[in-house]
mmCIF file of C-alpha atoms in Angstrom:
data_model
loop_
_atom_site.group_PDB
_atom_site.id
_atom_site.type_symbol
_atom_site.label_atom_id
_atom_site.label_comp_id
_atom_site.label_asym_id
_atom_site.label_seq_id
_atom_site.Cartn_x
_atom_site.Cartn_y
_atom_site.Cartn_z
ATOM 1 C CA MET A 1 -11.703 -7.262 3.671
ATOM 2 C CA SER A 2 -13.478 -10.481 2.989
ATOM 3 C CA HIS A 3 -11.057 -13.002 1.558
ATOM 4 C CA ALA A 4 -11.348 -13.293 -2.211
ATOM 5 C CA ARG A 5 -14.412 -11.123 -2.371
ATOM 6 C CA VAL A 6 -13.044 -7.892 -3.767
ATOM 7 C CA ALA A 7 -15.761 -7.707 -6.395
ATOM 8 C CA HIS A 8 -18.510 -7.898 -3.792
ATOM 9 C CA LEU A 9 -17.375 -5.205 -1.395
ATOM 10 C CA THR A 10 -19.767 -2.506 -0.390
ATOM 11 C CA ARG A 11 -18.769 1.136 -0.496
ATOM 12 C CA ARG A 12 -18.285 1.071 3.260
ATOM 13 C CA GLY A 13 -16.500 -2.264 3.135
ATOM 14 C CA ILE A 14 -13.846 -0.748 0.926
ATOM 15 C CA LEU A 15 -13.087 1.637 3.755
ATOM 16 C CA ALA A 16 -10.919 -0.896 5.490
ATOM 17 C CA ALA A 17 -8.809 0.549 8.177
ATOM 18 C CA GLY A 18 -5.397 -0.250 7.605
ATOM 19 C CA GLY A 19 -5.168 -2.725 5.488
ATOM 20 C CA ALA A 20 -6.505 -3.953 2.683
ATOM 21 C CA LEU A 21 -8.899 -2.310 0.618
ATOM 22 C CA GLY A 22 -7.809 0.903 0.707
ATOM 23 C CA LEU A 23 -9.469 3.909 1.340
ATOM 24 C CA GLY A 24 -7.221 5.045 -1.403
ATOM 25 C CA ALA A 25 -9.344 2.905 -3.599
ATOM 26 C CA VAL A 26 -12.564 4.467 -2.810
ATOM 27 C CA LEU A 27 -14.293 7.421 -4.182
ATOM 28 C CA ALA A 28 -13.721 9.940 -6.847
ATOM 29 C CA ALA A 29 -12.407 11.971 -3.960
ATOM 30 C CA CYS A 30 -9.193 10.097 -4.589
ATOM 31 C CA GLY A 31 -8.665 12.292 -7.606
ATOM 32 C CA ASP A 32 -9.886 12.821 -11.119
ATOM 33 C CA ASP A 33 -10.059 9.965 -13.584
ATOM 34 C CA ASP A 34 -7.406 11.373 -15.864
ATOM 35 C CA SER A 35 -6.599 8.789 -18.516
ATOM 36 C CA SER A 36 -5.332 11.134 -21.190
ATOM 37 C CA ALA A 37 -1.747 11.613 -20.065
ATOM 38 C CA THR A 38 0.926 10.591 -22.487
ATOM 39 C CA GLY A 39 3.379 7.818 -21.735
ATOM 40 C CA SER A 40 7.112 8.179 -21.385
ATOM 41 C CA ASP A 41 9.239 7.198 -24.357
ATOM 42 C CA LYS A 42 12.222 6.248 -22.264
ATOM 43 C CA GLY A 43 11.099 2.711 -21.566
ATOM 44 C CA THR A 44 12.849 0.366 -19.193
ATOM 45 C CA THR A 45 16.223 1.442 -17.893
ATOM 46 C CA ALA A 46 19.056 -0.900 -18.795
ATOM 47 C CA ALA A 47 16.678 -3.448 -20.268
ATOM 48 C CA LYS A 48 18.112 -6.906 -20.767
ATOM 49 C CA SER A 49 17.970 -8.641 -24.107
ATOM 50 C CA GLY A 50 16.647 -12.092 -24.812
ATOM 51 C CA PRO A 51 13.648 -13.958 -23.366
ATOM 52 C CA TRP A 52 12.083 -13.007 -20.049
ATOM 53 C CA SER A 53 10.268 -15.012 -17.422
ATOM 54 C CA PHE A 54 9.085 -14.302 -13.906
ATOM 55 C CA LYS A 55 7.249 -16.429 -11.346
ATOM 56 C CA ASP A 56 4.741 -14.393 -9.350
ATOM 57 C CA ASP A 57 3.095 -14.995 -5.979
ATOM 58 C CA ARG A 58 0.257 -16.968 -7.540
ATOM 59 C CA GLY A 59 2.816 -19.508 -8.687
ATOM 60 C CA THR A 60 2.247 -18.348 -12.263
ATOM 61 C CA THR A 61 5.291 -18.010 -14.496
ATOM 62 C CA VAL A 62 4.978 -15.348 -17.183
ATOM 63 C CA LYS A 63 7.182 -15.943 -20.212
ATOM 64 C CA LEU A 64 7.877 -13.437 -22.990
ATOM 65 C CA ASP A 65 10.189 -13.451 -25.988
ATOM 66 C CA LYS A 66 11.929 -10.361 -24.677
ATOM 67 C CA VAL A 67 12.157 -8.241 -21.550
ATOM 68 C CA PRO A 68 9.003 -6.099 -21.478
ATOM 69 C CA THR A 69 9.312 -2.352 -21.817
ATOM 70 C CA LYS A 70 5.643 -1.471 -22.292
ATOM 71 C CA ILE A 71 4.745 -2.245 -18.706
ATOM 72 C CA VAL A 72 1.448 -1.303 -17.091
ATOM 73 C CA ALA A 73 1.373 -1.463 -13.303
ATOM 74 C CA PHE A 74 -0.600 -0.494 -10.245
ATOM 75 C CA THR A 75 0.677 2.932 -9.238
ATOM 76 C CA GLY A 76 2.441 1.830 -6.055
ATOM 77 C CA VAL A 77 4.253 -0.988 -7.825
ATOM 78 C CA ALA A 78 5.244 1.347 -10.655
ATOM 79 C CA ALA A 79 6.638 3.765 -8.065
ATOM 80 C CA ALA A 80 8.712 0.976 -6.527
ATOM 81 C CA LEU A 81 10.107 -0.088 -9.893
ATOM 82 C CA TYR A 82 10.908 3.563 -10.616
ATOM 83 C CA ASP A 83 13.100 3.605 -7.498
ATOM 84 C CA TYR A 84 15.094 0.770 -9.049
ATOM 85 C CA GLY A 85 15.490 2.532 -12.388
ATOM 86 C CA ILE A 86 12.651 0.826 -14.252
ATOM 87 C CA GLU A 87 10.266 3.296 -15.882
ATOM 88 C CA VAL A 88 6.705 2.102 -16.186
ATOM 89 C CA LYS A 89 4.804 3.811 -18.988
ATOM 90 C CA GLY A 90 1.219 3.122 -17.948
ATOM 91 C CA VAL A 91 -0.434 2.922 -14.533
ATOM 92 C CA PHE A 92 -3.751 2.363 -12.816
ATOM 93 C CA GLY A 93 -4.755 3.176 -9.272
ATOM 94 C CA PRO A 94 -4.413 6.384 -7.219
ATOM 95 C CA THR A 95 -2.006 8.463 -9.295
ATOM 96 C CA LYS A 96 -3.238 12.067 -9.223
ATOM 97 C CA THR A 97 -5.117 14.082 -6.659
ATOM 98 C CA LYS A 98 -7.973 16.398 -7.604
ATOM 99 C CA ASP A 99 -5.564 19.269 -8.162
ATOM 100 C CA GLY A 100 -3.438 17.174 -10.522
ATOM 101 C CA LYS A 101 -0.575 16.619 -8.116
ATOM 102 C CA ALA A 102 1.021 13.247 -7.463
ATOM 103 C CA ASP A 103 -0.897 10.968 -5.123
ATOM 104 C CA VAL A 104 1.016 9.649 -2.131
ATOM 105 C CA GLN A 105 1.163 6.246 -3.817
ATOM 106 C CA ALA A 106 2.916 7.668 -6.897
ATOM 107 C CA GLY A 107 6.211 8.128 -5.089
ATOM 108 C CA ASP A 108 8.827 10.011 -7.113
ATOM 109 C CA MET A 109 7.262 9.421 -10.529
ATOM 110 C CA ASP A 110 6.427 12.375 -12.772
ATOM 111 C CA VAL A 111 2.708 11.705 -13.055
ATOM 112 C CA SER A 112 2.351 14.138 -15.964
ATOM 113 C CA LYS A 113 4.316 11.708 -18.136
ATOM 114 C CA LEU A 114 2.229 8.640 -17.340
ATOM 115 C CA THR A 115 -0.675 7.109 -19.219
ATOM 116 C CA VAL A 116 -3.313 6.629 -16.528
ATOM 117 C CA PHE A 117 -5.896 3.965 -17.332
ATOM 118 C CA GLY A 118 -7.908 4.544 -14.179
ATOM 119 C CA ASN A 119 -7.268 6.835 -11.234
ATOM 120 C CA VAL A 120 -9.981 5.564 -8.890
ATOM 121 C CA TRP A 121 -11.486 2.309 -7.688
ATOM 122 C CA ASP A 122 -13.412 0.254 -10.255
ATOM 123 C CA GLN A 123 -12.357 2.406 -13.211
ATOM 124 C CA PHE A 124 -10.107 1.047 -15.932
ATOM 125 C CA ASN A 125 -10.189 2.222 -19.543
ATOM 126 C CA VAL A 126 -9.961 -1.105 -21.353
ATOM 127 C CA GLU A 127 -10.080 0.428 -24.835
ATOM 128 C CA GLN A 128 -7.189 2.736 -24.073
ATOM 129 C CA TYR A 129 -5.310 -0.152 -22.469
ATOM 130 C CA ALA A 130 -5.759 -2.252 -25.617
ATOM 131 C CA ALA A 131 -4.553 0.598 -27.834
ATOM 132 C CA PHE A 132 -1.506 0.963 -25.601
ATOM 133 C CA ALA A 133 -0.520 -2.634 -26.540
ATOM 134 C CA PRO A 134 0.827 -3.608 -23.098
ATOM 135 C CA GLU A 135 3.333 -6.418 -22.798
ATOM 136 C CA VAL A 136 2.641 -7.170 -19.123
ATOM 137 C CA LEU A 137 0.412 -5.939 -16.281
ATOM 138 C CA ILE A 138 1.781 -5.912 -12.729
ATOM 139 C CA THR A 139 -0.160 -5.317 -9.539
ATOM 140 C CA THR A 140 -0.532 -6.359 -5.928
ATOM 141 C CA MET A 141 -2.937 -8.874 -4.371
ATOM 142 C CA PHE A 142 -4.822 -8.501 -1.081
ATOM 143 C CA ASP A 143 -6.324 -11.962 -0.753
ATOM 144 C CA SER A 144 -5.365 -15.614 -0.945
ATOM 145 C CA ALA A 145 -7.315 -16.124 -4.169
ATOM 146 C CA GLY A 146 -4.934 -14.060 -6.286
ATOM 147 C CA THR A 147 -7.389 -11.270 -7.079
ATOM 148 C CA LEU A 148 -5.488 -8.579 -8.961
ATOM 149 C CA TRP A 149 -5.706 -5.304 -7.083
ATOM 150 C CA TYR A 150 -7.511 -2.460 -8.845
ATOM 151 C CA VAL A 151 -8.391 -4.612 -11.848
ATOM 152 C CA PRO A 152 -12.198 -4.259 -11.987
ATOM 153 C CA ALA A 153 -14.043 -7.567 -11.749
ATOM 154 C CA ALA A 154 -16.427 -6.553 -14.531
ATOM 155 C CA SER A 155 -13.624 -6.147 -17.060
ATOM 156 C CA ALA A 156 -10.996 -8.481 -15.601
ATOM 157 C CA SER A 157 -11.464 -11.142 -18.295
ATOM 158 C CA LYS A 158 -11.096 -8.592 -21.107
ATOM 159 C CA ILE A 159 -7.998 -7.127 -19.494
ATOM 160 C CA ALA A 160 -6.484 -10.585 -19.000
ATOM 161 C CA LYS A 161 -6.711 -11.333 -22.730
ATOM 162 C CA LEU A 162 -4.659 -8.272 -23.667
ATOM 163 C CA ALA A 163 -1.475 -9.058 -21.729
ATOM 164 C CA PRO A 164 -0.185 -11.547 -19.155
ATOM 165 C CA SER A 165 -0.214 -10.422 -15.525
ATOM 166 C CA VAL A 166 2.142 -10.580 -12.567
ATOM 167 C CA GLY A 167 0.712 -10.557 -9.043
ATOM 168 C CA ILE A 168 2.705 -9.493 -5.980
ATOM 169 C CA SER A 169 1.066 -10.610 -2.745
ATOM 170 C CA VAL A 170 0.730 -8.092 0.075
ATOM 171 C CA TYR A 171 -1.619 -10.331 2.034
ATOM 172 C CA ASP A 172 -0.967 -12.054 5.361
ATOM 173 C CA ARG A 173 2.821 -11.754 5.300
ATOM 174 C CA GLN A 174 5.481 -9.404 6.544
ATOM 175 C CA LEU A 175 6.604 -6.365 4.581
ATOM 176 C CA THR A 176 9.953 -7.941 3.736
ATOM 177 C CA ALA A 177 8.242 -10.523 1.497
ATOM 178 C CA PRO A 178 6.852 -8.091 -1.125
ATOM 179 C CA LEU A 179 10.003 -5.985 -0.819
ATOM 180 C CA GLN A 180 12.073 -8.997 -1.820
ATOM 181 C CA LYS A 181 9.655 -10.001 -4.586
ATOM 182 C CA VAL A 182 9.691 -6.547 -6.165
ATOM 183 C CA TRP A 183 13.500 -6.512 -5.854
ATOM 184 C CA GLU A 184 13.613 -9.759 -7.839
ATOM 185 C CA LEU A 185 11.127 -8.384 -10.360
ATOM 186 C CA ALA A 186 13.159 -5.233 -10.899
ATOM 187 C CA GLU A 187 16.318 -7.272 -11.334
ATOM 188 C CA SER A 188 14.609 -9.455 -13.941
ATOM 189 C CA LEU A 189 13.579 -6.334 -15.832
ATOM 190 C CA GLY A 190 17.158 -5.127 -16.058
ATOM 191 C CA ALA A 191 17.608 -2.955 -12.994
ATOM 192 C CA ASP A 192 21.124 -2.585 -11.607
ATOM 193 C CA MET A 193 20.644 -3.944 -8.096
ATOM 194 C CA THR A 194 24.294 -3.265 -7.248
ATOM 195 C CA ALA A 195 23.893 0.492 -7.737
ATOM 196 C CA ALA A 196 24.816 2.491 -4.653
ATOM 197 C CA LYS A 197 21.361 4.094 -4.478
ATOM 198 C CA VAL A 198 19.736 0.675 -4.360
ATOM 199 C CA THR A 199 22.082 -1.031 -1.902
ATOM 200 C CA ASP A 200 22.175 2.026 0.373
ATOM 201 C CA ALA A 201 18.369 2.090 0.556
ATOM 202 C CA LYS A 202 18.298 -1.539 1.657
ATOM 203 C CA LYS A 203 20.933 -0.860 4.324
ATOM 204 C CA ARG A 204 18.943 2.141 5.575
ATOM 205 C CA PHE A 205 15.802 0.011 5.780
ATOM 206 C CA GLU A 206 17.624 -2.678 7.740
ATOM 207 C CA ALA A 207 19.077 -0.066 10.096
ATOM 208 C CA ALA A 208 15.643 1.503 10.598
ATOM 209 C CA SER A 209 14.208 -1.923 11.378
ATOM 210 C CA GLU A 210 16.850 -2.570 14.021
ATOM 211 C CA ARG A 211 16.131 0.844 15.498
ATOM 212 C CA LEU A 212 12.435 -0.010 15.710
ATOM 213 C CA ARG A 213 13.197 -3.394 17.272
ATOM 214 C CA ALA A 214 15.342 -1.705 19.921
ATOM 215 C CA ALA A 215 12.718 0.979 20.572
ATOM 216 C CA ALA A 216 9.965 -1.597 21.008
ATOM 217 C CA LYS A 217 12.131 -3.638 23.372
ATOM 218 C CA ALA A 218 13.050 -0.588 25.430
ATOM 219 C CA HIS A 219 9.433 0.627 25.664
ATOM 220 C CA PRO A 220 7.229 -2.471 25.810
ATOM 221 C CA ASP A 221 4.497 -0.594 27.647
ATOM 222 C CA ILE A 222 3.873 1.841 24.787
ATOM 223 C CA LYS A 223 0.663 0.812 23.026
ATOM 224 C CA VAL A 224 0.167 1.582 19.342
ATOM 225 C CA LEU A 225 -3.175 1.706 17.504
ATOM 226 C CA ALA A 226 -3.582 1.752 13.717
ATOM 227 C CA GLY A 227 -6.606 3.782 12.665
ATOM 228 C CA SER A 228 -8.308 5.276 9.649
ATOM 229 C CA ALA A 229 -10.891 8.031 9.498
ATOM 230 C CA ALA A 230 -14.028 8.376 7.367
ATOM 231 C CA GLN A 231 -16.894 10.817 7.735
ATOM 232 C CA ASP A 232 -19.104 8.603 9.889
ATOM 233 C CA VAL A 233 -16.729 5.836 10.980
ATOM 234 C CA PHE A 234 -13.377 5.328 12.631
ATOM 235 C CA TYR A 235 -11.648 2.088 11.653
ATOM 236 C CA VAL A 236 -9.315 0.237 13.998
ATOM 237 C CA SER A 237 -7.032 -2.222 12.251
ATOM 238 C CA GLY A 238 -5.999 -5.641 13.419
ATOM 239 C CA SER A 239 -2.280 -6.368 13.239
ATOM 240 C CA ASN A 240 -2.657 -9.482 11.088
ATOM 241 C CA LEU A 241 -2.996 -9.582 7.286
ATOM 242 C CA SER A 242 -1.440 -6.137 6.643
ATOM 243 C CA VAL A 243 2.213 -6.349 5.562
ATOM 244 C CA ASP A 244 3.362 -3.295 7.521
ATOM 245 C CA LEU A 245 1.634 -4.158 10.794
ATOM 246 C CA GLU A 246 2.688 -7.804 10.646
ATOM 247 C CA TYR A 247 6.281 -6.656 10.208
ATOM 248 C CA PHE A 248 6.108 -4.105 13.000
ATOM 249 C CA LYS A 249 4.559 -6.680 15.326
ATOM 250 C CA ALA A 250 7.364 -9.132 14.500
ATOM 251 C CA LEU A 251 9.826 -6.423 15.531
ATOM 252 C CA GLY A 252 8.117 -6.228 18.911
ATOM 253 C CA VAL A 253 5.692 -3.318 18.584
ATOM 254 C CA ASN A 254 2.876 -3.560 21.139
ATOM 255 C CA PHE A 255 -0.361 -3.109 19.192
ATOM 256 C CA VAL A 256 -3.709 -2.542 20.853
ATOM 257 C CA GLU A 257 -6.332 -4.005 18.563
ATOM 258 C CA PRO A 258 -9.743 -5.639 18.271
ATOM 259 C CA SER A 259 -10.103 -9.289 19.270
ATOM 260 C CA PRO A 260 -10.177 -11.955 16.556
ATOM 261 C CA SER A 261 -13.894 -12.478 17.156
ATOM 262 C CA VAL A 262 -14.602 -8.802 16.529
ATOM 263 C CA LEU A 263 -12.365 -8.713 13.474
ATOM 264 C CA LYS A 264 -14.141 -11.705 12.013
ATOM 265 C CA ALA A 265 -16.915 -9.548 10.546
ATOM 266 C CA SER A 266 -14.391 -7.855 8.227
ATOM 267 C CA GLY A 267 -12.487 -10.997 7.321
ATOM 268 C CA GLY A 268 -9.869 -10.190 9.931
ATOM 269 C CA TRP A 269 -8.993 -6.679 8.827
ATOM 270 C CA TYR A 270 -10.643 -4.064 11.055
ATOM 271 C CA GLU A 271 -13.389 -2.980 13.435
ATOM 272 C CA SER A 272 -15.566 0.001 12.580
ATOM 273 C CA LEU A 273 -16.475 2.355 15.410
ATOM 274 C CA SER A 274 -18.803 5.309 15.585
ATOM 275 C CA TRP A 275 -17.063 8.532 16.490
ATOM 276 C CA GLU A 276 -18.894 8.421 19.837
ATOM 277 C CA ASN A 277 -17.009 5.211 20.626
ATOM 278 C CA VAL A 278 -13.631 6.189 19.237
ATOM 279 C CA ASP A 279 -12.157 5.904 22.748
ATOM 280 C CA LYS A 280 -12.904 2.162 22.997
ATOM 281 C CA TYR A 281 -9.208 1.250 22.806
ATOM 282 C CA LYS A 282 -6.553 2.938 24.909
ATOM 283 C CA ALA A 283 -3.370 3.810 23.033
ATOM 284 C CA ASP A 284 -0.238 5.893 23.517
ATOM 285 C CA ILE A 285 0.457 6.317 19.801
ATOM 286 C CA ILE A 286 -2.062 6.395 16.961
ATOM 287 C CA MET A 287 -0.925 5.616 13.418
ATOM 288 C CA MET A 288 -3.306 7.168 10.883
ATOM 289 C CA ASP A 289 -3.916 6.064 7.292
ATOM 290 C CA ASP A 290 -2.236 8.504 4.897
ATOM 291 C CA ARG A 291 -4.144 7.548 1.740
ATOM 292 C CA THR A 292 -5.908 10.229 -0.237
ATOM 293 C CA ALA A 293 -9.500 9.220 0.426
ATOM 294 C CA THR A 294 -9.100 9.138 4.190
ATOM 295 C CA ILE A 295 -9.674 12.086 6.482
ATOM 296 C CA GLN A 296 -6.311 13.221 7.770
ATOM 297 C CA PRO A 297 -5.774 13.966 11.489
ATOM 298 C CA ALA A 298 -5.575 17.735 11.016
ATOM 299 C CA ASP A 299 -9.015 17.687 9.405
ATOM 300 C CA ILE A 300 -10.825 15.596 12.010
ATOM 301 C CA THR A 301 -13.290 17.814 13.821
ATOM 302 C CA GLU A 302 -14.927 15.257 16.117
ATOM 303 C CA ALA A 303 -14.683 16.297 19.764
ATOM 304 C CA THR A 304 -14.252 12.688 20.863
ATOM 305 C CA TRP A 305 -11.141 12.416 18.699
ATOM 306 C CA LYS A 306 -9.628 15.583 20.127
ATOM 307 C CA LYS A 307 -10.089 14.244 23.650
ATOM 308 C CA LEU A 308 -8.079 11.077 23.048
ATOM 309 C CA PRO A 309 -4.933 11.062 25.245
ATOM 310 C CA ALA A 310 -2.641 10.269 22.307
ATOM 311 C CA VAL A 311 -4.138 13.123 20.290
ATOM 312 C CA LYS A 312 -3.835 15.582 23.172
ATOM 313 C CA ALA A 313 -0.223 14.504 23.660
ATOM 314 C CA GLY A 314 0.581 15.045 19.978
ATOM 315 C CA GLN A 315 1.403 11.370 19.558
ATOM 316 C CA VAL A 316 -0.291 10.797 16.206
ATOM 317 C CA ILE A 317 1.818 9.725 13.227
ATOM 318 C CA SER A 318 1.080 8.764 9.640
ATOM 319 C CA ARG A 319 0.836 5.220 8.363
ATOM 320 C CA SER A 320 1.002 3.838 4.823
ATOM 321 C CA PRO A 321 -1.330 0.805 4.691
ATOM 322 C CA GLU A 322 -0.307 0.340 1.054
ATOM 323 C CA PRO A 323 3.414 1.038 1.269
ATOM 324 C CA ILE A 324 5.321 1.506 -1.960
ATOM 325 C CA PRO A 325 7.261 -1.783 -2.023
ATOM 326 C CA SER A 326 10.788 -0.460 -2.448
ATOM 327 C CA TYR A 327 13.318 -0.281 0.353
ATOM 328 C CA ASP A 328 13.815 3.436 -0.184
ATOM 329 C CA LYS A 329 10.148 4.256 0.325
ATOM 330 C CA CYS A 330 9.771 2.030 3.379
ATOM 331 C CA VAL A 331 12.625 3.549 5.370
ATOM 332 C CA ALA A 332 10.737 6.632 6.547
ATOM 333 C CA MET A 333 7.693 4.792 7.852
ATOM 334 C CA VAL A 334 9.855 2.435 9.930
ATOM 335 C CA GLU A 335 11.940 5.323 11.250
ATOM 336 C CA ASN A 336 8.847 7.377 12.073
ATOM 337 C CA LEU A 337 7.382 4.627 14.215
ATOM 338 C CA ALA A 338 10.706 4.004 15.938
ATOM 339 C CA LYS A 339 11.076 7.698 16.737
ATOM 340 C CA ALA A 340 7.499 7.891 18.009
ATOM 341 C CA ILE A 341 7.998 4.953 20.378
ATOM 342 C CA GLU A 342 11.347 6.290 21.581
ATOM 343 C CA SER A 343 9.853 9.645 22.534
ATOM 344 C CA ALA A 344 6.294 8.699 23.509
ATOM 345 C CA LYS A 345 4.821 9.510 26.876
ATOM 346 C CA LYS A 346 2.720 6.863 28.549
ATOM 347 C CA VAL A 347 -0.803 8.301 28.292
ATOM 348 C CA SER A 348 -3.035 5.222 28.057
#
């Protein structure tokens, strides 16, 4: 992804392997643009009384007369807040698949009870958003310029006038940074961060991380590649910029990846390969993008893919390039990689 150029991305450019611009943001194949669902009436769990303020990753402090309950958030952020007991009433971003089921980024939320202002990239029903009377909008950011993720450039100024925004950076930092920021956000909104469910999830994440560190140390020769599949292109991600890969690398995971000079064309995010050249990098484990708009491993028909040593060895696992930023939802992806490294055969 080109830094601070979200509005200028081409259709293909949005197909960024692993990282940024998610393939989950791409086409109507992500799901239908259902913006007619009704919102929940439950509001924010255990909402605090009195004024509210929160400093986001842009350095902007949002101040309100009271703790907001009519929150609108990017789906993944809403799912994280839900894990902490904060119910978000309105969302935007990949929420429902074509068959009406919950998108992978919706986590445990009941998507039938959400007001969805836009289910796919570059769609946001501003009129419906205005009628909803939001108190705050919360989303992630994938660049250093503070561009709000999934807020269309064409209507960003209109959206900004309707409610203040909070931006959580998931750019060029380790996963623990947005996890901590969302923890602080949830706490400010009235979540009980001493609840057993919450503290246990954090302990499980920390234990999973130590398991991954130990696995990487015990198997330093196991090479891991992060990939993403589209119809005509296979994307190989660099290990910088993406919060999950930066964290895994810090824990010692041995990534095989394009050189910085090759990554430069995508702003540091990925290299695009034709399916004929999908064997350019040798890997023992392949982590594949799990977002809705990507082609999943079971559906890849390319013969060159099926011949890859890691594929033949059954050493392909899922990856969440846009992880739901709650400790509970990040446990499994850390454990899965640890388990894969522990049991992997050297095939590269």
